PDB file of C-alpha atoms in Angstrom:
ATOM      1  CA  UNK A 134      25.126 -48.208  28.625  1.00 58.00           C
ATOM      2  CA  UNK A 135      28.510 -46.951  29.621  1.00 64.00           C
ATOM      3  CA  UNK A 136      30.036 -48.588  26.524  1.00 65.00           C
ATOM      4  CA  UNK A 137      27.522 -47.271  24.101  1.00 66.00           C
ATOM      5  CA  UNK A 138      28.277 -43.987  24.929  1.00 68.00           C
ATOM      6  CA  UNK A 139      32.445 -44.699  24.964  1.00 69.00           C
ATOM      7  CA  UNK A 140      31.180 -45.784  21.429  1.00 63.00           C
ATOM      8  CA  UNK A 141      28.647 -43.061  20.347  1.00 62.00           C
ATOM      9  CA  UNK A 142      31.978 -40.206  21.052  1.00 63.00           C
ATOM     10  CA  UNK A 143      34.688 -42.410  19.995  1.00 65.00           C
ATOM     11  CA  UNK A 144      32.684 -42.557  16.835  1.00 64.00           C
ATOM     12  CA  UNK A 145      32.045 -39.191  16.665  1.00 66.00           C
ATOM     13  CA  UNK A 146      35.247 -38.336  17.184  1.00 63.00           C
ATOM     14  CA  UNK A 147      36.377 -40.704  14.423  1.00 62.00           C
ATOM     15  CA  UNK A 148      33.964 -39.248  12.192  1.00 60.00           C
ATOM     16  CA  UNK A 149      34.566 -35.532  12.664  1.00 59.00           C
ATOM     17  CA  UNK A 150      38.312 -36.303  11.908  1.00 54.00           C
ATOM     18  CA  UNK A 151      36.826 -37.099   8.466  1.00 51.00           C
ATOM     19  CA  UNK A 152      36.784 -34.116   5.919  1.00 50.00           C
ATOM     20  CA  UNK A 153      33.542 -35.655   4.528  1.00 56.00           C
ATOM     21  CA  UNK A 154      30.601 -35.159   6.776  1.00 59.00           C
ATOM     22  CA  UNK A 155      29.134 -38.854   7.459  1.00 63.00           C
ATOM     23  CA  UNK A 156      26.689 -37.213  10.348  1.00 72.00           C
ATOM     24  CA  UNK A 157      23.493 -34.690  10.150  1.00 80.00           C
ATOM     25  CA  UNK A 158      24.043 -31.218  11.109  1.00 84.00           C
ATOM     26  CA  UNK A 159      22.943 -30.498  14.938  1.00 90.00           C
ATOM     27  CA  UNK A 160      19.817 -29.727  15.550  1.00 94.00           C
ATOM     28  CA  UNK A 161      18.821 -27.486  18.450  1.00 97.00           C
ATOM     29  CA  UNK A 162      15.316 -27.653  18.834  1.00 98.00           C
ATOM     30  CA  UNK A 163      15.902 -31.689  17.906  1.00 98.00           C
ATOM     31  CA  UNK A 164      18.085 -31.439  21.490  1.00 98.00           C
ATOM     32  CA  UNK A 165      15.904 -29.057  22.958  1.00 99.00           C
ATOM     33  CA  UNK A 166      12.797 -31.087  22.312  1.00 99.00           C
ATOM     34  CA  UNK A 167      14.362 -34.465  23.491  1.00 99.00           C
ATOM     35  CA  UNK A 168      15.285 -32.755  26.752  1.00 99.00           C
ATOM     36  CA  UNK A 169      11.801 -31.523  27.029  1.00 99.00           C
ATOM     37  CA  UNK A 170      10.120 -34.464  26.338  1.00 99.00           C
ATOM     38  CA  UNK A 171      12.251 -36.671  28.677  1.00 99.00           C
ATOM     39  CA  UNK A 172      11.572 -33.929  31.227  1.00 99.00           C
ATOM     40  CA  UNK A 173       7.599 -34.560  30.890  1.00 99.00           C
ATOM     41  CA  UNK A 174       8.253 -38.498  31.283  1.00 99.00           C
ATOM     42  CA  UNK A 175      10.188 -38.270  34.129  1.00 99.00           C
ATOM     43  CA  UNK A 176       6.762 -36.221  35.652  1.00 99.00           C
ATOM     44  CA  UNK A 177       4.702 -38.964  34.367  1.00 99.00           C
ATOM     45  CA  UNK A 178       6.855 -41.697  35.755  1.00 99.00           C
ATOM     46  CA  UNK A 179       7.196 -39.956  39.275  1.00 98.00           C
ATOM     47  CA  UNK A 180       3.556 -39.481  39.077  1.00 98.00           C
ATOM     48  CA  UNK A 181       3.145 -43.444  38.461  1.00 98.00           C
ATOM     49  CA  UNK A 182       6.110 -44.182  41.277  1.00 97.00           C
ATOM     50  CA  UNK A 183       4.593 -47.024  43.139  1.00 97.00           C
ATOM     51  CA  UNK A 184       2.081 -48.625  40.952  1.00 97.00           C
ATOM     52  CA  UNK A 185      -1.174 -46.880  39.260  1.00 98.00           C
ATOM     53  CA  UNK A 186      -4.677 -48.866  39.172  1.00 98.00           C
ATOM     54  CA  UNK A 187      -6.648 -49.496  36.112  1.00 98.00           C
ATOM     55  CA  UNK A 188      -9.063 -46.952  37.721  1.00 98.00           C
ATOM     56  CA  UNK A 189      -6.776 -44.558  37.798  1.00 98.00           C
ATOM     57  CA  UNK A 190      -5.879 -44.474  34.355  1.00 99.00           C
ATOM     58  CA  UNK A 191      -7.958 -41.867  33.474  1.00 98.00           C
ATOM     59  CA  UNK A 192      -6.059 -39.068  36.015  1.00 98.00           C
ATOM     60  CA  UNK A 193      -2.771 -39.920  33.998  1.00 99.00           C
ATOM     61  CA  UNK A 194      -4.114 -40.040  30.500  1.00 98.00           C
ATOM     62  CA  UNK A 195      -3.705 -36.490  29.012  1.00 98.00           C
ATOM     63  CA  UNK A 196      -0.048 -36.900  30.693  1.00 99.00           C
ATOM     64  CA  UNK A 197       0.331 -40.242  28.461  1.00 99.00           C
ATOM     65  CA  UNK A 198      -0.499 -37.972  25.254  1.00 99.00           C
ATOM     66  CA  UNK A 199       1.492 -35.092  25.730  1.00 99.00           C
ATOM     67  CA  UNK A 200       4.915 -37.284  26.094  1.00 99.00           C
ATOM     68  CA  UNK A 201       4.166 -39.781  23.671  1.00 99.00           C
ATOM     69  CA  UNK A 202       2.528 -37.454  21.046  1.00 99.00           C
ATOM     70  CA  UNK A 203       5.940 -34.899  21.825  1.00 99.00           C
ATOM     71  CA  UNK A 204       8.165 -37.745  21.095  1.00 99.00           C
ATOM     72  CA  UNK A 205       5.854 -38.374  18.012  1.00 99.00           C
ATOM     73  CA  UNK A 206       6.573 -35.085  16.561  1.00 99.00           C
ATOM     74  CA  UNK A 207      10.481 -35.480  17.226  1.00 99.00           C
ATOM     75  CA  UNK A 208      10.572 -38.813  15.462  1.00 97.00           C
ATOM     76  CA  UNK A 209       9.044 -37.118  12.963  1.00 97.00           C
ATOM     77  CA  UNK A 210      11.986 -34.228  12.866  1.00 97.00           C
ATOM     78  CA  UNK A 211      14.240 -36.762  13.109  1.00 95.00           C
ATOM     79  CA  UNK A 212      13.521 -38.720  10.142  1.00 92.00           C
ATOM     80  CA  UNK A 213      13.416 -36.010   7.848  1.00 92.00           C
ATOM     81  CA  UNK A 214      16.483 -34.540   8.923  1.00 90.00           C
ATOM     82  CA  UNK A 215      18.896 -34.017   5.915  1.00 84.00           C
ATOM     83  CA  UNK A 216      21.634 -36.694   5.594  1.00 76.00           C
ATOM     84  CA  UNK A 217      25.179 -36.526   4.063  1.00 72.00           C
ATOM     85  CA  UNK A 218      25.789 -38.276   1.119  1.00 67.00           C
ATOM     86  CA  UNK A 219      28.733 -40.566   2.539  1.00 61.00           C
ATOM     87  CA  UNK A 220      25.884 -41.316   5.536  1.00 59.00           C
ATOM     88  CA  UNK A 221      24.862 -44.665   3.579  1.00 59.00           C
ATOM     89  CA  UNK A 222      28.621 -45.736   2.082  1.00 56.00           C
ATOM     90  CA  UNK A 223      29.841 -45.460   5.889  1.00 56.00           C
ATOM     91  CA  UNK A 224      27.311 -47.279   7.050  1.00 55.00           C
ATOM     92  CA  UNK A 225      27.933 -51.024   5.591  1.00 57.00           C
ATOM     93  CA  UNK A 226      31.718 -50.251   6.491  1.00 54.00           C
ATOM     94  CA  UNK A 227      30.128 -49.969   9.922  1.00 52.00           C
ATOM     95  CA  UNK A 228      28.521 -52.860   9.677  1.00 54.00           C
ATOM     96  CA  UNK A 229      31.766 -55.088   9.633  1.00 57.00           C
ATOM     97  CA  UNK A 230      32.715 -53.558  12.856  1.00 55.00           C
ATOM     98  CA  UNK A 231      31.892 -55.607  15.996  1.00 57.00           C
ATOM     99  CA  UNK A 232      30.518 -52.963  17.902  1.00 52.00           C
ATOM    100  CA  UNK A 233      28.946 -50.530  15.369  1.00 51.00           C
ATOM    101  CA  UNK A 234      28.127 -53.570  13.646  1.00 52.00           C
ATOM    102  CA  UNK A 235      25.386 -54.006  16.841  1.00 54.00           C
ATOM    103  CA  UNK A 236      24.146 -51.281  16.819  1.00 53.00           C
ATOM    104  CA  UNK A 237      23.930 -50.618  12.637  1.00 54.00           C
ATOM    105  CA  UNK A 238      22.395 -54.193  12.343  1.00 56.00           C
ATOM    106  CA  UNK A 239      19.115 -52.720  14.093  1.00 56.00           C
ATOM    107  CA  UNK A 240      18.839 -49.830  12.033  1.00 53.00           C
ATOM    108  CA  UNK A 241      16.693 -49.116   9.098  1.00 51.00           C
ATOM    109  CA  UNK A 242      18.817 -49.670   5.915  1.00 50.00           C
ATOM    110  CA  UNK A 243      18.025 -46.358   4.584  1.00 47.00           C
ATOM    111  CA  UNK A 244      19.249 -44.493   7.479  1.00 51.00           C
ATOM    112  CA  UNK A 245      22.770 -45.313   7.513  1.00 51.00           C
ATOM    113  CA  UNK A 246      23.578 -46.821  11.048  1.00 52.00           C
ATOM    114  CA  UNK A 247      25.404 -43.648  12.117  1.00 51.00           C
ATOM    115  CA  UNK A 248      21.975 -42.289  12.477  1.00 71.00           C
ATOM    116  CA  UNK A 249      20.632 -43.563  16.213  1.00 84.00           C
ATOM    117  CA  UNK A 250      18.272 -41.467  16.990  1.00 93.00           C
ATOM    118  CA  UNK A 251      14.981 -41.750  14.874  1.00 94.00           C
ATOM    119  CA  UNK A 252      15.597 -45.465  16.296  1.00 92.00           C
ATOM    120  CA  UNK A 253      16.124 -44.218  19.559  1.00 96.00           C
ATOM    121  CA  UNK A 254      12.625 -42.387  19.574  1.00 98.00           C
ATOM    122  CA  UNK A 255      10.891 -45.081  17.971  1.00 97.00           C
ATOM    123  CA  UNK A 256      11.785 -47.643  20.479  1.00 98.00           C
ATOM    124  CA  UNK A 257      10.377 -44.635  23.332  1.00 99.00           C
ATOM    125  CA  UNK A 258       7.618 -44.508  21.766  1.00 99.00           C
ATOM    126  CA  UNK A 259       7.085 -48.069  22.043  1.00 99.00           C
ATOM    127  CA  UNK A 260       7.685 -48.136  25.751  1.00 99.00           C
ATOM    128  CA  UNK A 261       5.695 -45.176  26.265  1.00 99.00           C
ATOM    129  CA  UNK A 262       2.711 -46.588  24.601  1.00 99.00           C
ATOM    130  CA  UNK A 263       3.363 -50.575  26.338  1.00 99.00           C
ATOM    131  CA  UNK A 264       2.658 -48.611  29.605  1.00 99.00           C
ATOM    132  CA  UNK A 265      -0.022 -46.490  28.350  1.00 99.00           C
ATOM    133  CA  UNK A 266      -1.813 -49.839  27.079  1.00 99.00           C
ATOM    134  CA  UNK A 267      -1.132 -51.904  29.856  1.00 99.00           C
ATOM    135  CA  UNK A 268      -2.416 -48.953  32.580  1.00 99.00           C
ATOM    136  CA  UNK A 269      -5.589 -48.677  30.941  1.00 99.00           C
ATOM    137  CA  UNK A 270      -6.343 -52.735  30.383  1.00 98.00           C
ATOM    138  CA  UNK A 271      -5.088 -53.703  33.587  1.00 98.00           C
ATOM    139  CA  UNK A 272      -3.296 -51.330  35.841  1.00 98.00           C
ATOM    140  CA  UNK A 273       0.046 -50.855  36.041  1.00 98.00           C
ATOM    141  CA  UNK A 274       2.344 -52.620  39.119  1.00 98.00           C
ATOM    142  CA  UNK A 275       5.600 -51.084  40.357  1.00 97.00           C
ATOM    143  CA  UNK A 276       7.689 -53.617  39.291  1.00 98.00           C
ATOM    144  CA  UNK A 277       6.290 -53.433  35.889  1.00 98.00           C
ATOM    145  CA  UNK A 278       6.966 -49.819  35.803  1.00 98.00           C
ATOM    146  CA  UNK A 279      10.451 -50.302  36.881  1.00 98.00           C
ATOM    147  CA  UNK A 280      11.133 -52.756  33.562  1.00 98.00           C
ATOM    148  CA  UNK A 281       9.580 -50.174  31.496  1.00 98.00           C
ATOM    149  CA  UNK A 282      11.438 -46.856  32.767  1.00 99.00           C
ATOM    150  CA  UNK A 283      14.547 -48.687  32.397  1.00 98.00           C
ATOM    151  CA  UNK A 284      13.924 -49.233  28.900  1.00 98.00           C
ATOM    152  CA  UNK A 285      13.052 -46.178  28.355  1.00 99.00           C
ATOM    153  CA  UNK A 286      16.046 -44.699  29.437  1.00 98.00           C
ATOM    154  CA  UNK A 287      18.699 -46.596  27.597  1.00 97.00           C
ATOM    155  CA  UNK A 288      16.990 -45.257  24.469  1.00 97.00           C
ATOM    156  CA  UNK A 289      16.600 -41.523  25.639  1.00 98.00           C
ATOM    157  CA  UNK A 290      20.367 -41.546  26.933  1.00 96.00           C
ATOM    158  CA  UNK A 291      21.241 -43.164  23.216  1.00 94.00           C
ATOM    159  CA  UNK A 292      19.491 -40.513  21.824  1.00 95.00           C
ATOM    160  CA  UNK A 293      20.301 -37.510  23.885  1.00 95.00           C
ATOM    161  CA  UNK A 294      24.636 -38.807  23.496  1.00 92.00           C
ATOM    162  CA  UNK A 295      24.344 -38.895  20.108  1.00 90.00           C
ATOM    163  CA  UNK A 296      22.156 -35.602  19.695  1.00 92.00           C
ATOM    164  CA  UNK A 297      24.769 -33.911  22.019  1.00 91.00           C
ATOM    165  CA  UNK A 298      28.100 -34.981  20.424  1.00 88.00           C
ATOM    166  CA  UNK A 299      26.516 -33.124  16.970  1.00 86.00           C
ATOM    167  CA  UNK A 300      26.533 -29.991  18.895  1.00 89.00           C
TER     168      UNK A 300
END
């Protein structure tokens, strides 16, 4: 994670060197929201800590909509952010990069690949609903838990770097 984030600022800092912006604009209640929402999981997943029963899905299930429908309405902010023009040129330059070229290679064409975090989100939501599914089918064990809160926060810190370096 350490070098994704090296590579998230060096980029950045590449990029605002430019004179043509190649990144969206910052967007505060984008940030704000993200911090919110990764505040509300981190309730959810303390409230989970050990292991939840299929039984007790039920006592966690309005927590499960709030975080995944909040990061549902970010996604949706995300991907309708405006993008610069040069977004999409820079982006198959990326592409040749060994690095960048990792991370661009996973994003939607359209999005340019200097644009992580509609990705990002998608990929929480994902997790978010995995664990919601598997809680209410079949309870969901600690160890389980511990895979999926670790996946979930590689994307919220890729999300919350990038969304910070705009600032």
């Amino acid at each position: 994670m350490t070098h994704l984030r090296q590579l998230c600022l060096s980029a950045f800092i590449f990029l605002t060197a430019c004179t043509v912006s190649l990144l969206p604009d910052y967007d505060q209640k984008l940030h704000q929201g993200l911090n919110d929402a990764n505040k509300d999981a981190h309730i959810l997943f303390s409230a989970l800590s050990g292991g939840s029963s299929k039984a007790q899905f039920s006592k966690h299930a309005a927590q499960y909509h709030k975080v995944i429908g909040s990061f549902g309405a970010l996604l949706t902010r995300a991907k309708t952010r405006p993008q610069p023009d040069g977004a999409q040129k820079i982006s198959s330059k990326f592409r040749k990069l060994p690095k960048l070229g990792e991370i661009c290679a996973e994003v939607e064409a359209d999005q340019g690949c200097a644009i992580v975090t509609p990705r990002a989100i998608n990929e929480i939501i994902e997790t978010l609903s995995k664990m919601r599914d598997r809680h209410k089918t079949r309870g969901l064990p600690d160890g389980l838990l511990t895979l999926l809160v670790a996946d979930y926060e590689i994307s919220i810190e890729q999300a919350l770097t990038v969304e910070a370096a705009l600032q």
